[in-house]
Short mmCIF file of C-alpha atoms and ligand atoms in Angstrom, two decimals:
data_model
loop_
_atom_site.label_atom_id
_atom_site.label_comp_id
_atom_site.label_asym_id
_atom_site.label_seq_id
_atom_site.Cartn_x
_atom_site.Cartn_y
_atom_site.Cartn_z
CA MET P 1 181.46 14.26 26.96
CA ILE P 2 178.46 14.56 29.27
CA THR P 3 177.71 18.23 29.92
CA SER P 4 174.55 17.94 31.94
CA LEU P 5 172.77 15.34 33.96
CA VAL P 6 169.26 15.11 35.36
CA LEU P 7 168.81 13.06 38.52
CA ARG P 8 166.01 12.24 40.85
CA ARG P 9 166.48 14.51 43.85
CA PRO P 10 169.11 12.77 46.01
CA ASP P 11 169.01 12.00 49.75
CA ASP P 12 171.80 12.08 52.32
CA TRP P 13 171.68 8.94 54.44
CA HIS P 14 174.28 10.14 56.98
CA LEU P 15 174.45 13.77 58.03
CA HIS P 16 175.45 15.83 61.08
CA LEU P 17 173.46 19.04 61.47
CA ARG P 18 174.32 19.96 65.09
CA ASP P 19 171.96 22.37 66.84
CA GLY P 20 171.25 26.05 67.48
CA ALA P 21 173.24 28.59 65.48
CA MET P 22 175.33 25.93 63.75
CA LEU P 23 172.21 24.05 62.64
CA ARG P 24 170.77 27.23 61.18
CA ALA P 25 174.02 27.94 59.33
CA VAL P 26 174.58 24.51 57.78
CA LEU P 27 171.07 23.17 57.15
CA PRO P 28 170.25 25.36 54.10
CA TRP P 29 173.23 23.90 52.24
CA THR P 30 171.83 20.39 52.54
CA ALA P 31 168.21 21.39 52.08
CA ARG P 32 168.87 23.20 48.78
CA CYS P 33 169.74 19.87 47.14
CA PHE P 34 168.70 16.83 49.14
CA GLY P 35 165.13 15.65 49.65
CA ARG P 36 165.77 13.81 52.91
CA ALA P 37 168.62 13.12 55.28
CA ILE P 38 169.21 10.85 58.23
CA VAL P 39 170.29 13.25 60.92
CA MET P 40 172.89 11.80 63.23
CA PRO P 41 171.99 11.87 66.93
CA ASN P 42 175.42 12.68 68.39
CA LEU P 43 174.53 16.06 69.84
CA ARG P 44 176.34 17.05 73.03
CA VAL P 45 173.39 15.53 74.84
CA PRO P 46 172.69 12.48 72.67
CA VAL P 47 169.31 12.07 70.99
CA SER P 48 168.46 8.80 72.69
CA GLY P 49 164.68 8.99 73.20
CA SER P 50 161.60 9.75 71.12
CA ALA P 51 160.78 12.98 72.94
CA GLU P 52 164.27 14.38 72.35
CA ALA P 53 164.16 13.28 68.72
CA MET P 54 160.80 14.94 68.09
CA ALA P 55 162.01 18.15 69.71
CA TYR P 56 165.21 18.08 67.64
CA ARG P 57 163.22 17.37 64.47
CA ASP P 58 161.05 20.40 65.27
CA ARG P 59 164.15 22.58 65.66
CA ILE P 60 165.45 21.32 62.31
CA ARG P 61 162.14 22.01 60.57
CA ALA P 62 162.04 25.48 62.14
CA ALA P 63 165.49 26.20 60.71
CA LEU P 64 164.48 25.36 57.13
CA PRO P 65 164.16 28.05 54.51
CA PRO P 66 160.52 28.93 53.75
CA SER P 67 158.58 26.45 51.57
CA CYS P 68 161.45 23.96 51.56
CA SER P 69 160.24 20.37 51.50
CA PHE P 70 163.40 18.80 52.99
CA GLN P 71 162.58 16.00 55.45
CA PRO P 72 164.80 15.20 58.43
CA LEU P 73 164.77 11.50 59.33
CA MET P 74 165.82 10.73 62.86
CA ALA P 75 168.13 8.06 64.25
CA CYS P 76 168.21 6.99 67.88
CA TYR P 77 171.56 7.10 69.68
CA LEU P 78 172.01 3.71 71.34
CA THR P 79 173.45 3.66 74.83
CA ASP P 80 174.09 0.87 77.33
CA HIS P 81 170.67 1.72 78.76
CA THR P 82 168.46 1.85 75.64
CA ASP P 83 165.10 0.26 76.39
CA PRO P 84 163.92 -2.09 73.61
CA ASP P 85 160.24 -1.25 74.18
CA ALA P 86 160.81 2.49 74.01
CA LEU P 87 162.96 2.13 70.91
CA ALA P 88 160.39 -0.07 69.17
CA ALA P 89 157.62 2.38 70.11
CA GLY P 90 159.65 5.24 68.58
CA HIS P 91 160.12 3.25 65.40
CA ASP P 92 156.47 2.28 65.27
CA ALA P 93 155.40 5.89 65.73
CA GLY P 94 157.57 6.97 62.80
CA VAL P 95 159.95 9.01 64.95
CA PHE P 96 162.99 6.81 64.44
CA ILE P 97 163.88 5.39 61.05
CA ALA P 98 166.93 3.63 62.48
CA ALA P 99 169.24 3.41 65.49
CA LYS P 100 172.90 4.37 65.55
CA LEU P 101 175.60 2.34 67.22
CA TYR P 102 178.57 4.38 68.35
CA PRO P 103 181.12 2.22 70.11
CA ALA P 104 181.85 4.35 73.21
CA HIS P 105 184.69 6.84 72.55
CA ALA P 106 185.05 5.89 68.86
CA THR P 107 184.40 9.40 67.55
CA THR P 108 183.00 12.89 68.20
CA ASN P 109 180.32 12.92 70.94
CA SER P 110 180.35 9.16 71.38
CA ASP P 111 181.09 9.14 75.12
CA HIS P 112 177.58 7.88 75.82
CA GLY P 113 177.90 5.16 73.19
CA VAL P 114 177.73 1.44 73.79
CA THR P 115 180.55 0.07 75.94
CA ASP P 116 179.78 -3.61 75.32
CA LEU P 117 177.46 -5.07 72.69
CA ALA P 118 176.42 -7.77 75.16
CA LEU P 119 174.54 -5.05 77.06
CA ILE P 120 172.29 -4.26 74.11
CA ARG P 121 171.50 -7.77 72.92
CA PRO P 122 167.80 -7.39 73.79
CA VAL P 123 167.75 -4.14 71.78
CA LEU P 124 169.39 -5.79 68.78
CA ALA P 125 167.01 -8.76 68.99
CA ARG P 126 164.05 -6.40 68.97
CA MET P 127 165.45 -4.40 66.05
CA GLU P 128 165.93 -7.64 64.16
CA ARG P 129 162.32 -8.61 64.81
CA ILE P 130 160.86 -5.25 63.72
CA ALA P 131 163.29 -4.79 60.80
CA MET P 132 164.65 -1.54 62.22
CA PRO P 133 168.03 -0.78 60.62
CA LEU P 134 171.14 -0.59 62.77
CA LEU P 135 173.56 2.10 61.59
CA VAL P 136 177.07 1.25 62.62
CA HIS P 137 180.13 3.39 63.22
CA GLY P 138 182.51 0.61 62.30
CA GLU P 139 185.73 1.18 64.24
CA VAL P 140 187.13 -0.63 67.23
CA THR P 141 188.13 1.59 70.11
CA ASP P 142 190.99 -0.59 71.36
CA PRO P 143 193.84 1.93 71.60
CA THR P 144 196.37 -0.77 70.76
CA VAL P 145 194.87 -1.14 67.28
CA ASP P 146 196.46 1.21 64.78
CA ILE P 147 194.05 3.97 63.74
CA PHE P 148 194.31 2.94 60.08
CA ASP P 149 193.32 -0.64 60.97
CA ARG P 150 190.36 0.09 63.22
CA GLU P 151 187.71 -0.44 60.57
CA ALA P 152 189.13 -3.72 59.23
CA VAL P 153 189.57 -5.05 62.77
CA PHE P 154 185.99 -4.01 63.61
CA ILE P 155 184.73 -6.26 60.81
CA ASP P 156 186.44 -9.32 62.27
CA ARG P 157 185.92 -8.63 65.95
CA VAL P 158 182.46 -7.04 65.96
CA LEU P 159 180.52 -6.89 62.71
CA ALA P 160 180.91 -10.45 61.44
CA PRO P 161 179.96 -11.97 64.83
CA LEU P 162 177.06 -9.50 65.13
CA LEU P 163 175.58 -10.52 61.79
CA ALA P 164 176.04 -14.18 62.65
CA ASP P 165 174.27 -13.69 66.00
CA PHE P 166 171.40 -11.72 64.49
CA PRO P 167 170.89 -13.25 61.07
CA GLY P 168 167.88 -11.07 60.27
CA LEU P 169 169.27 -7.75 61.52
CA ARG P 170 169.45 -5.02 58.85
CA VAL P 171 172.73 -3.14 59.06
CA VAL P 172 174.23 -0.09 57.38
CA PHE P 173 178.01 -0.01 57.64
CA GLU P 174 178.40 3.75 57.76
CA HIS P 175 181.07 5.77 55.93
CA VAL P 176 183.14 2.80 54.77
CA THR P 177 186.79 3.58 54.11
CA THR P 178 188.49 0.30 53.25
CA GLY P 179 188.59 -2.39 50.60
CA GLU P 180 187.87 -4.86 53.41
CA ALA P 181 184.59 -3.10 54.20
CA VAL P 182 183.58 -3.09 50.54
CA ALA P 183 184.29 -6.82 50.27
CA PHE P 184 182.40 -7.53 53.48
CA VAL P 185 179.32 -5.60 52.33
CA ARG P 186 179.41 -7.36 48.98
CA ALA P 187 179.65 -10.76 50.64
CA HIS P 188 176.39 -10.03 52.50
CA ALA P 189 174.64 -7.93 49.89
CA GLY P 190 172.73 -10.85 48.43
CA THR P 191 170.60 -10.98 51.56
CA GLY P 192 169.52 -7.36 51.06
CA ARG P 193 170.13 -6.73 54.75
CA VAL P 194 173.61 -5.19 54.64
CA ALA P 195 174.47 -1.93 52.94
CA ALA P 196 177.01 0.86 53.25
CA THR P 197 177.18 4.61 52.92
CA VAL P 198 180.15 6.21 51.17
CA THR P 199 181.18 9.83 51.75
CA ALA P 200 182.30 12.21 49.01
CA HIS P 201 185.57 12.95 50.79
CA HIS P 202 186.57 9.30 51.04
CA LEU P 203 186.09 9.08 47.26
CA LEU P 204 188.36 12.10 46.76
CA ILE P 205 191.18 11.95 49.31
CA ASN P 206 193.55 9.35 50.65
CA ARG P 207 195.66 9.39 53.80
CA SER P 208 198.54 11.18 52.10
CA SER P 209 196.19 14.10 51.39
CA ILE P 210 196.08 14.77 55.15
CA PHE P 211 199.82 15.51 55.09
CA GLU P 212 200.17 17.19 51.71
CA GLY P 213 202.70 20.01 52.21
CA GLY P 214 202.01 20.07 55.95
CA ILE P 215 199.34 18.84 58.33
CA ARG P 216 195.81 19.60 57.16
CA PRO P 217 193.39 19.52 60.06
CA HIS P 218 190.43 20.12 57.75
CA LEU P 219 191.01 16.70 56.20
CA TYR P 220 190.93 14.90 59.54
CA CYS P 221 187.80 12.85 60.05
CA LEU P 222 186.82 9.48 61.45
CA PRO P 223 187.12 6.94 60.10
CA ILE P 224 190.37 8.46 58.89
CA ALA P 225 191.10 8.33 55.14
CA LYS P 226 193.13 5.27 54.18
CA ARG P 227 195.66 4.35 51.46
CA GLU P 228 195.04 5.05 47.79
CA ARG P 229 194.12 1.44 47.06
CA HIS P 230 191.25 1.75 49.54
CA ARG P 231 190.05 4.98 47.93
CA LEU P 232 190.05 3.17 44.60
CA ALA P 233 188.00 0.31 46.09
CA LEU P 234 185.46 2.84 47.38
CA VAL P 235 185.22 4.56 44.00
CA GLU P 236 184.73 1.20 42.32
CA ALA P 237 181.98 0.24 44.78
CA ALA P 238 180.13 3.56 44.75
CA THR P 239 180.19 3.76 40.95
CA SER P 240 179.27 0.09 40.47
CA GLY P 241 175.55 0.77 40.58
CA GLU P 242 175.20 -2.06 43.14
CA ALA P 243 172.21 -1.57 45.41
CA ALA P 244 174.20 -2.01 48.63
CA PHE P 245 176.15 1.26 48.22
CA PHE P 246 174.55 4.64 48.63
CA LEU P 247 175.22 8.27 49.44
CA GLY P 248 175.94 9.44 52.98
CA THR P 249 178.04 12.58 53.23
CA ASP P 250 178.94 12.36 56.93
CA SER P 251 179.21 16.13 56.62
CA ALA P 252 180.28 17.04 60.15
CA PRO P 253 180.80 20.76 60.78
CA HIS P 254 183.12 21.96 63.51
CA PRO P 255 184.08 25.59 64.16
CA ILE P 256 187.46 26.47 62.70
CA THR P 257 188.71 27.08 66.24
CA ALA P 258 188.04 23.42 67.09
CA LYS P 259 189.83 22.21 63.94
CA GLU P 260 192.90 24.48 63.85
CA THR P 261 194.25 23.70 67.28
CA ALA P 262 196.73 21.40 69.02
CA CYS P 263 194.09 18.67 69.34
CA GLY P 264 191.59 19.17 66.57
CA CYS P 265 188.16 17.58 66.20
CA ALA P 266 187.36 14.91 63.61
CA GLY P 267 184.88 15.82 60.89
CA LEU P 268 184.74 17.37 57.43
CA PHE P 269 182.09 19.84 56.35
CA THR P 270 181.17 18.77 52.82
CA ALA P 271 177.52 19.80 52.74
CA ALA P 272 178.26 23.17 51.08
CA THR P 273 178.89 21.39 47.76
CA ALA P 274 178.05 17.75 48.43
CA ILE P 275 176.44 16.66 45.18
CA GLU P 276 179.02 18.60 43.16
CA LEU P 277 181.80 16.69 44.98
CA TYR P 278 180.19 13.33 44.26
CA ALA P 279 179.78 14.40 40.61
CA GLU P 280 183.53 15.11 40.49
CA ALA P 281 184.32 11.64 41.80
CA PHE P 282 181.91 9.87 39.44
CA ASP P 283 183.10 11.97 36.50
CA ALA P 284 186.74 11.10 37.23
CA ALA P 285 185.74 7.42 37.19
CA GLY P 286 183.84 7.87 33.91
CA ARG P 287 180.68 6.71 35.67
CA LEU P 288 178.32 9.69 35.80
CA ASP P 289 175.64 7.37 34.42
CA ARG P 290 175.60 5.59 37.79
CA LEU P 291 175.39 8.65 40.02
CA GLU P 292 171.60 8.54 40.18
CA ALA P 293 171.49 4.95 41.45
CA PHE P 294 174.00 5.79 44.18
CA ALA P 295 172.60 9.19 45.16
CA SER P 296 168.87 8.84 44.63
CA LEU P 297 167.70 5.24 44.25
CA ASN P 298 169.69 2.72 46.30
CA GLY P 299 169.17 4.45 49.66
CA PRO P 300 165.37 4.72 49.48
CA ARG P 301 165.19 1.11 48.32
CA PHE P 302 167.16 -0.08 51.35
CA TYR P 303 164.97 1.95 53.72
CA GLY P 304 161.74 0.87 52.03
CA LEU P 305 160.92 4.39 50.84
CA GLU P 306 160.01 5.74 47.44
CA PRO P 307 162.66 7.72 45.59
CA ASN P 308 162.02 11.45 45.39
CA VAL P 309 159.81 12.50 42.51
CA GLU P 310 161.43 15.86 41.74
CA ARG P 311 164.59 16.13 39.66
CA ILE P 312 167.77 18.14 39.99
CA THR P 313 170.20 19.10 37.24
CA LEU P 314 173.98 18.99 37.27
CA ARG P 315 175.75 20.99 34.59
CA ARG P 316 179.41 20.97 33.72
CA GLY P 317 180.67 24.38 34.77
CA PRO P 318 182.55 26.09 37.59
CA THR P 319 181.28 26.11 41.17
CA LEU P 320 183.30 28.11 43.65
CA VAL P 321 183.36 26.43 47.06
CA PRO P 322 182.73 29.08 49.73
CA GLU P 323 185.75 30.05 51.84
CA ALA P 324 183.67 29.90 54.97
CA VAL P 325 180.18 29.41 56.36
CA THR P 326 179.56 31.67 59.31
CA ALA P 327 176.95 31.01 61.96
CA GLU P 328 175.00 33.81 63.64
CA ASP P 329 177.00 33.29 66.84
CA GLY P 330 180.20 34.03 64.92
CA ALA P 331 181.41 30.43 64.61
CA VAL P 332 183.15 29.91 61.27
CA VAL P 333 183.21 26.57 59.46
CA ARG P 334 185.64 25.87 56.65
CA PRO P 335 184.11 23.72 53.90
CA PHE P 336 186.00 20.86 52.29
CA ARG P 337 187.86 22.29 49.25
CA ALA P 338 187.13 25.84 50.47
CA GLY P 339 188.00 28.49 47.90
CA SER P 340 188.60 26.01 45.09
CA THR P 341 186.58 25.57 41.91
CA LEU P 342 184.63 22.39 41.22
CA ASN P 343 183.61 21.26 37.74
CA TRP P 344 179.90 20.73 38.31
CA GLN P 345 177.05 23.11 39.02
CA PHE P 346 173.91 22.18 40.87
CA GLY P 347 170.57 23.36 39.52
CA ASP P 348 167.23 22.92 41.20
CA ASP P 349 165.18 22.20 38.09
C1 NCD W 1 181.57 13.06 63.18
C2 NCD W 1 181.17 14.27 64.01
O1 NCD W 1 181.93 15.24 64.05
O2 NCD W 1 180.07 14.26 64.58
N1 NCD W 1 182.97 13.16 62.86
C3 NCD W 1 183.60 12.54 61.83
O3 NCD W 1 184.82 12.66 61.75
N2 NCD W 1 182.95 11.85 60.93
C4 NCD W 1 181.24 11.82 63.92
C5 NCD W 1 181.29 10.58 63.10
O4 NCD W 1 180.46 10.35 62.22
O5 NCD W 1 182.21 9.75 63.32
ZN1 ZN W 2 178.99 10.66 61.01
#
């Protein structure tokens, strides 16, 4: 039985940090473990230009614990009005590592997202030319499509035609939740231009978990967790060692008051124990030997970056998930698996 594991320091390729007091409350949890993270741009006012992104990056750096080397990597929020020249300039200047496509109204703070892909064709053509990755929230917004089918339908209606139209475009299918998404990524993986992030929670819960003994608002996120067979497909993909699958927590904190209410927000806060949660999932699959590829190597390779040099240690032993993370303005966030004990301990050595 493996009792400890040394990994290159991992990175989180899909993370929500928010802003202000919430940013200051949640950031240390990510920064203690991860070397870098792509910070999602869906603030209340979207991060859609270089100036806003630089200012946000400054606020993130200012919120870091002293002498912490964590690096925030910024993504541009695409809107119907994104200017290809400005986007390319932001990429060239090293402000934007990627751009994020939120279909309008697909998820939290996506109201300014893209209403019709036809409107951003010049943007996509430019991204294809400069090899700037497109990060995709892969769900259709058609209200007549069942919520559990929105990702699979997105593949057929949007993603497959998009890749055919832009054969050089580099795409990350974010937070995949279905066997269909896994198969689609695999079918394109040979080109090296399509990859996917997988969250810890989608490796650990299925859609029945959301209703276990009652309705559990803290397990509601988008894309919503699917059937068990989809969870198994995700575990198989994440633990396969294949280069196209890498770590992205999609940790998305919301105050408890916005979760425990008649119409609760989507998003799970997993950052408090992210690497420990992934270790649980890989351990359950008997594949701890492949955690490093998924968490620390495949992501940097896709983004053309070096893996982190430092190492972290995971030891078999109890980690108590905090009951709550409280921001200085009094907002309380309930972590995924709050109050329970996980089987892996993170060590920064
Ligand atoms: C995210 C959020 O709260 O910002 N919510 C979620 O359920 N994952 C948005 C997103 O990534 O869809
Ligand atoms: Zn997200």
